[in-house]
XYZ file of C-alpha atoms in Angstrom:
343
model
C 58.785 -107.908 123.587
C 59.064 -104.386 125.010
C 58.804 -101.626 122.426
C 56.669 -103.638 120.017
C 52.952 -104.019 119.498
C 51.947 -107.390 120.889
C 50.791 -110.071 118.485
C 47.219 -109.840 119.686
C 47.043 -106.172 118.678
C 48.207 -106.910 115.155
C 45.967 -109.911 114.687
C 43.024 -107.939 116.031
C 43.823 -105.248 113.464
C 43.888 -107.831 110.699
C 40.621 -109.338 111.877
C 38.920 -105.962 112.099
C 40.147 -105.082 108.638
C 38.679 -108.285 107.254
C 35.329 -107.778 108.939
C 34.695 -104.084 108.442
C 34.582 -101.672 105.513
C 36.446 -98.408 105.993
C 33.383 -96.408 106.991
C 32.509 -98.932 109.692
C 35.658 -98.095 111.604
C 33.833 -95.022 112.814
C 31.132 -97.223 114.332
C 33.790 -99.277 116.080
C 35.665 -96.371 117.621
C 33.081 -93.611 117.800
C 35.413 -91.473 115.726
C 35.936 -91.060 111.999
C 39.217 -92.640 110.848
C 42.009 -90.084 111.090
C 44.687 -89.624 108.447
C 47.986 -89.316 110.267
C 49.622 -86.005 109.429
C 53.249 -85.721 108.360
C 55.302 -88.874 108.560
C 53.372 -92.171 108.747
C 52.575 -92.820 112.374
C 53.211 -89.277 113.656
C 51.319 -88.536 116.874
C 48.371 -86.152 116.314
C 47.863 -83.363 118.853
C 46.409 -84.594 122.135
C 47.559 -88.187 121.818
C 49.621 -89.476 124.734
C 50.948 -92.891 123.747
C 54.554 -92.899 122.524
C 55.471 -93.286 118.889
C 57.723 -96.320 118.645
C 60.804 -96.274 116.416
C 59.946 -97.093 112.837
C 61.549 -100.003 111.033
C 63.933 -99.202 108.217
C 62.154 -99.326 104.878
C 62.674 -98.879 101.163
C 60.380 -98.667 98.111
C 59.544 -101.783 96.124
C 59.584 -99.948 92.785
C 62.091 -97.387 91.489
C 60.692 -93.874 91.354
C 58.325 -93.487 88.429
C 58.334 -97.221 87.647
C 55.179 -98.423 89.424
C 53.354 -100.406 86.702
C 50.088 -99.158 85.261
C 49.946 -95.919 87.255
C 48.719 -93.667 84.449
C 45.354 -92.214 85.406
C 45.485 -93.435 89.004
C 44.184 -90.625 91.217
C 44.598 -92.370 94.579
C 46.587 -90.585 97.283
C 48.337 -92.773 99.807
C 47.671 -92.175 103.490
C 48.225 -93.981 106.758
C 45.305 -93.921 109.153
C 44.956 -94.689 112.822
C 42.944 -97.886 112.982
C 41.335 -96.864 116.266
C 41.857 -93.136 116.969
C 39.993 -93.333 120.265
C 42.630 -95.496 121.966
C 45.322 -92.928 121.195
C 47.854 -95.454 119.909
C 49.758 -93.837 117.016
C 51.396 -97.167 116.174
C 48.130 -99.002 115.407
C 47.844 -98.045 111.754
C 46.718 -99.135 108.309
C 47.911 -98.010 104.884
C 45.163 -96.756 102.563
C 45.244 -96.217 98.770
C 48.824 -97.428 98.536
C 50.678 -95.833 95.623
C 54.272 -96.392 96.728
C 54.578 -99.946 98.137
C 57.418 -100.472 100.570
C 59.340 -103.203 102.329
C 59.996 -102.704 106.048
C 62.860 -104.680 107.556
C 62.910 -106.469 110.910
C 66.492 -107.612 111.426
C 67.284 -110.615 113.639
C 69.790 -110.404 116.492
C 71.353 -113.650 115.248
C 70.740 -113.968 111.499
C 70.900 -117.468 110.060
C 70.715 -116.417 106.408
C 66.992 -117.041 105.939
C 64.417 -114.411 104.982
C 60.640 -114.164 105.151
C 58.435 -111.916 103.055
C 55.537 -111.108 105.387
C 52.224 -110.003 103.846
C 49.619 -108.358 106.135
C 45.889 -108.558 105.505
C 43.116 -105.996 105.195
C 40.451 -107.446 102.851
C 42.172 -105.707 99.928
C 40.525 -102.579 101.391
C 43.676 -101.448 103.184
C 46.931 -102.949 104.438
C 46.690 -103.486 108.199
C 50.268 -102.890 109.252
C 52.321 -100.819 111.671
C 55.533 -99.005 110.768
C 57.063 -99.942 114.137
C 56.932 -103.721 113.755
C 54.994 -106.348 115.665
C 55.743 -109.435 117.684
C 54.847 -111.606 114.688
C 57.793 -110.350 112.675
C 59.816 -110.285 115.890
C 58.998 -113.980 116.398
C 60.244 -114.808 112.917
C 63.336 -112.682 113.516
C 63.881 -114.558 116.767
C 64.227 -117.735 114.713
C 67.019 -116.126 112.701
C 65.131 -114.738 109.712
C 65.437 -111.269 108.283
C 61.776 -110.289 107.900
C 60.549 -108.006 105.126
C 57.018 -106.689 105.750
C 55.363 -105.322 102.645
C 52.621 -102.916 101.735
C 50.913 -103.378 98.394
C 48.619 -101.609 95.955
C 44.876 -102.218 96.098
C 42.843 -103.144 93.001
C 39.944 -100.798 93.753
C 42.227 -97.771 93.227
C 42.138 -98.210 89.459
C 45.529 -99.726 88.570
C 45.883 -100.924 84.979
C 46.600 -104.476 86.176
C 43.328 -104.572 88.113
C 43.300 -107.524 90.537
C 46.924 -108.344 89.678
C 48.345 -105.052 90.998
C 49.133 -106.523 94.455
C 50.571 -109.656 92.831
C 52.945 -107.467 90.815
C 54.103 -105.888 94.077
C 54.606 -109.271 95.754
C 56.602 -110.633 92.813
C 58.761 -107.533 92.773
C 59.220 -107.714 96.562
C 60.579 -111.265 96.646
C 62.869 -110.457 93.743
C 64.222 -107.421 95.573
C 64.952 -109.523 98.653
C 67.033 -111.846 96.488
C 68.635 -108.981 94.582
C 69.776 -107.324 97.828
C 70.528 -110.610 99.593
C 74.211 -109.858 100.183
C 73.386 -106.466 101.711
C 71.020 -108.074 104.235
C 73.023 -111.232 104.869
C 70.388 -113.434 103.235
C 70.767 -116.663 101.287
C 68.657 -116.033 98.139
C 67.721 -119.725 98.067
C 66.202 -119.538 101.581
C 63.387 -117.034 101.165
C 59.930 -117.943 102.434
C 56.627 -116.089 102.514
C 53.988 -115.765 105.242
C 50.577 -114.155 104.741
C 47.651 -113.363 107.015
C 43.962 -113.175 106.029
C 43.798 -111.425 102.629
C 47.581 -111.343 102.845
C 47.344 -115.135 102.985
C 45.619 -115.053 99.619
C 48.362 -112.868 98.202
C 51.043 -115.143 99.679
C 49.422 -118.198 98.098
C 48.854 -116.386 94.815
C 52.508 -115.359 94.716
C 53.539 -118.933 95.487
C 51.524 -120.514 92.699
C 52.341 -117.792 90.109
C 56.123 -118.184 89.945
C 55.865 -119.584 86.418
C 54.488 -116.422 84.817
C 55.427 -112.771 84.546
C 52.888 -110.117 85.536
C 54.842 -106.969 84.630
C 57.569 -105.740 82.302
C 61.067 -105.867 83.864
C 62.363 -102.565 85.227
C 65.921 -103.525 86.286
C 68.279 -106.414 87.053
C 66.233 -107.560 90.056
C 63.467 -108.649 87.710
C 65.647 -111.411 86.268
C 65.385 -113.312 89.566
C 62.915 -115.996 90.640
C 59.638 -115.243 92.389
C 59.348 -118.789 93.788
C 59.466 -118.985 97.601
C 61.117 -121.931 99.318
C 58.131 -122.433 101.636
C 54.823 -120.643 102.294
C 52.724 -120.076 105.408
C 49.063 -119.047 105.066
C 47.287 -118.043 108.272
C 43.458 -117.788 108.373
C 43.720 -117.064 104.654
C 41.272 -115.814 102.098
C 41.784 -118.430 99.390
C 38.854 -118.687 97.006
C 36.874 -115.985 95.234
C 34.015 -118.371 94.487
C 30.739 -118.788 96.401
C 29.791 -120.092 98.882
C 33.053 -119.754 100.851
C 34.518 -116.574 99.386
C 35.168 -113.612 101.678
C 32.738 -111.147 100.133
C 34.582 -107.948 101.069
C 37.797 -109.205 99.482
C 35.935 -110.219 96.326
C 34.277 -106.800 96.043
C 37.619 -105.041 96.453
C 39.302 -107.244 93.884
C 36.476 -106.657 91.412
C 34.971 -103.236 92.256
C 33.004 -103.214 88.987
C 31.940 -106.814 89.409
C 33.752 -109.881 88.109
C 32.705 -112.856 86.046
C 33.037 -116.400 87.369
C 35.879 -116.922 84.903
C 37.735 -113.880 86.270
C 37.197 -115.035 89.848
C 38.447 -118.538 89.058
C 41.698 -117.087 87.737
C 42.569 -115.755 91.184
C 41.019 -118.563 93.238
C 44.037 -120.541 94.380
C 42.462 -123.998 94.286
C 42.066 -123.897 90.489
C 45.568 -122.743 89.568
C 48.080 -124.835 91.520
C 51.245 -125.795 89.618
C 52.451 -129.376 89.916
C 55.632 -128.115 91.587
C 53.899 -125.851 94.119
C 56.292 -125.100 97.011
C 55.563 -126.644 100.440
C 52.556 -124.885 101.944
C 51.446 -124.591 105.581
C 47.878 -123.638 106.544
C 46.348 -122.625 109.889
C 42.733 -121.637 110.561
C 40.133 -121.656 113.347
C 36.873 -123.532 113.014
C 34.992 -120.579 114.521
C 36.500 -117.907 112.245
C 33.652 -115.380 111.784
C 35.265 -113.563 108.854
C 36.924 -116.083 106.549
C 35.309 -119.530 106.442
C 37.730 -122.324 107.402
C 36.688 -124.087 104.191
C 39.161 -121.733 102.504
C 42.018 -123.646 104.132
C 40.315 -127.042 103.923
C 39.685 -126.805 100.179
C 43.225 -125.652 99.464
C 44.718 -128.368 101.683
C 42.777 -131.054 99.837
C 43.824 -129.667 96.462
C 47.478 -129.577 97.523
C 47.307 -133.057 99.020
C 45.700 -134.467 95.875
C 48.676 -133.411 93.791
C 51.172 -134.531 96.477
C 52.449 -131.062 97.324
C 54.061 -131.135 100.791
C 51.396 -129.515 102.946
C 50.197 -129.302 106.523
C 46.918 -127.973 107.934
C 46.105 -127.045 111.527
C 42.403 -126.424 112.092
C 41.856 -125.217 115.649
C 38.536 -125.681 117.423
C 38.446 -122.033 118.524
C 40.563 -118.997 117.749
C 38.427 -116.666 115.666
C 39.948 -114.568 112.912
C 43.433 -114.189 114.334
C 43.991 -117.543 116.077
C 43.630 -116.242 119.628
C 41.916 -118.118 122.477
C 41.172 -116.443 125.820
C 43.539 -113.608 124.969
C 46.433 -115.918 124.179
C 47.978 -116.847 120.854
C 47.497 -120.340 119.538
C 50.755 -122.123 118.592
C 50.430 -121.574 114.844
C 53.717 -119.712 114.408
C 55.682 -122.387 116.269
C 54.026 -125.085 114.176
C 54.925 -123.199 111.009
C 58.513 -122.945 112.203
C 58.696 -126.742 112.563
C 57.238 -127.173 109.061
C 59.591 -124.588 107.567
C 62.631 -126.185 109.215
C 61.648 -129.514 107.673
C 61.757 -127.868 104.253
C 65.002 -125.969 104.697
C 63.991 -122.394 105.528
C 65.448 -122.435 109.022
C 68.474 -124.478 110.104
């Protein structure tokens, strides 16, 4: 789709974020990561690629109402993921203090909505302000897509590991609260997450029965339960031997006990009425072991939750083979249609 980053670029960004700590980006590009001056995504001097139009966006929390912010010294910035290539649209959000929802509107809305959660190993949020062909694909099916940023546990939030879960719960509530404004049916809201964002999507899905923050307005009276969930090459467990170590370290920067890790390992905390869940992974994923999806699939199947798993022979961390996308998004669409998200 002209004017958008192609899907391969975004998935490569997610994969790189899962594999590398922040400092290692310099080794990858030959340049220290650059904080983008001014507005997120603004072109630094000397860069030649065009800045694409940014998606409309709005904050997840009212001003001054971000939970547990007392004593947090983090300062939000958006960095160029690979400064050397000169693409001002290839970005990641660091030290998020003001989570947002960005909106990709469909040309022909069908009333459905998807909360899309990017990855980044809980180190950063690998996302572009100009949209990608992943959200464009979902929009092409009729959904209004809301792409979120979220706070990161290692920045010292009072909720610790649950800070991003608070943001995700608030985000899906806001989508429902503003459903009329966006032409959305509040009963037809799904969630899709990628890599560490897959963990957050699954965590949101299984946590609809409990509150993680004090209500701040009328939106917080609404349900956090998605109609259907897609998890793509997801981080799922925080337990050895299949945990993604970088994600675990970022969730528990001071170290976590096995009991604490079990509380946010999805396989141990599934409700009996878990929403339908779709999983896709590659057998040769070098970052997140495919056992993450296999273990969760077996746990879901054991309790008769509607679930579907696609384990591809090759595809790496991003589900790409020979430069081409695997059909995971189309397969998710079929699954989601079966469960009422799309008409």
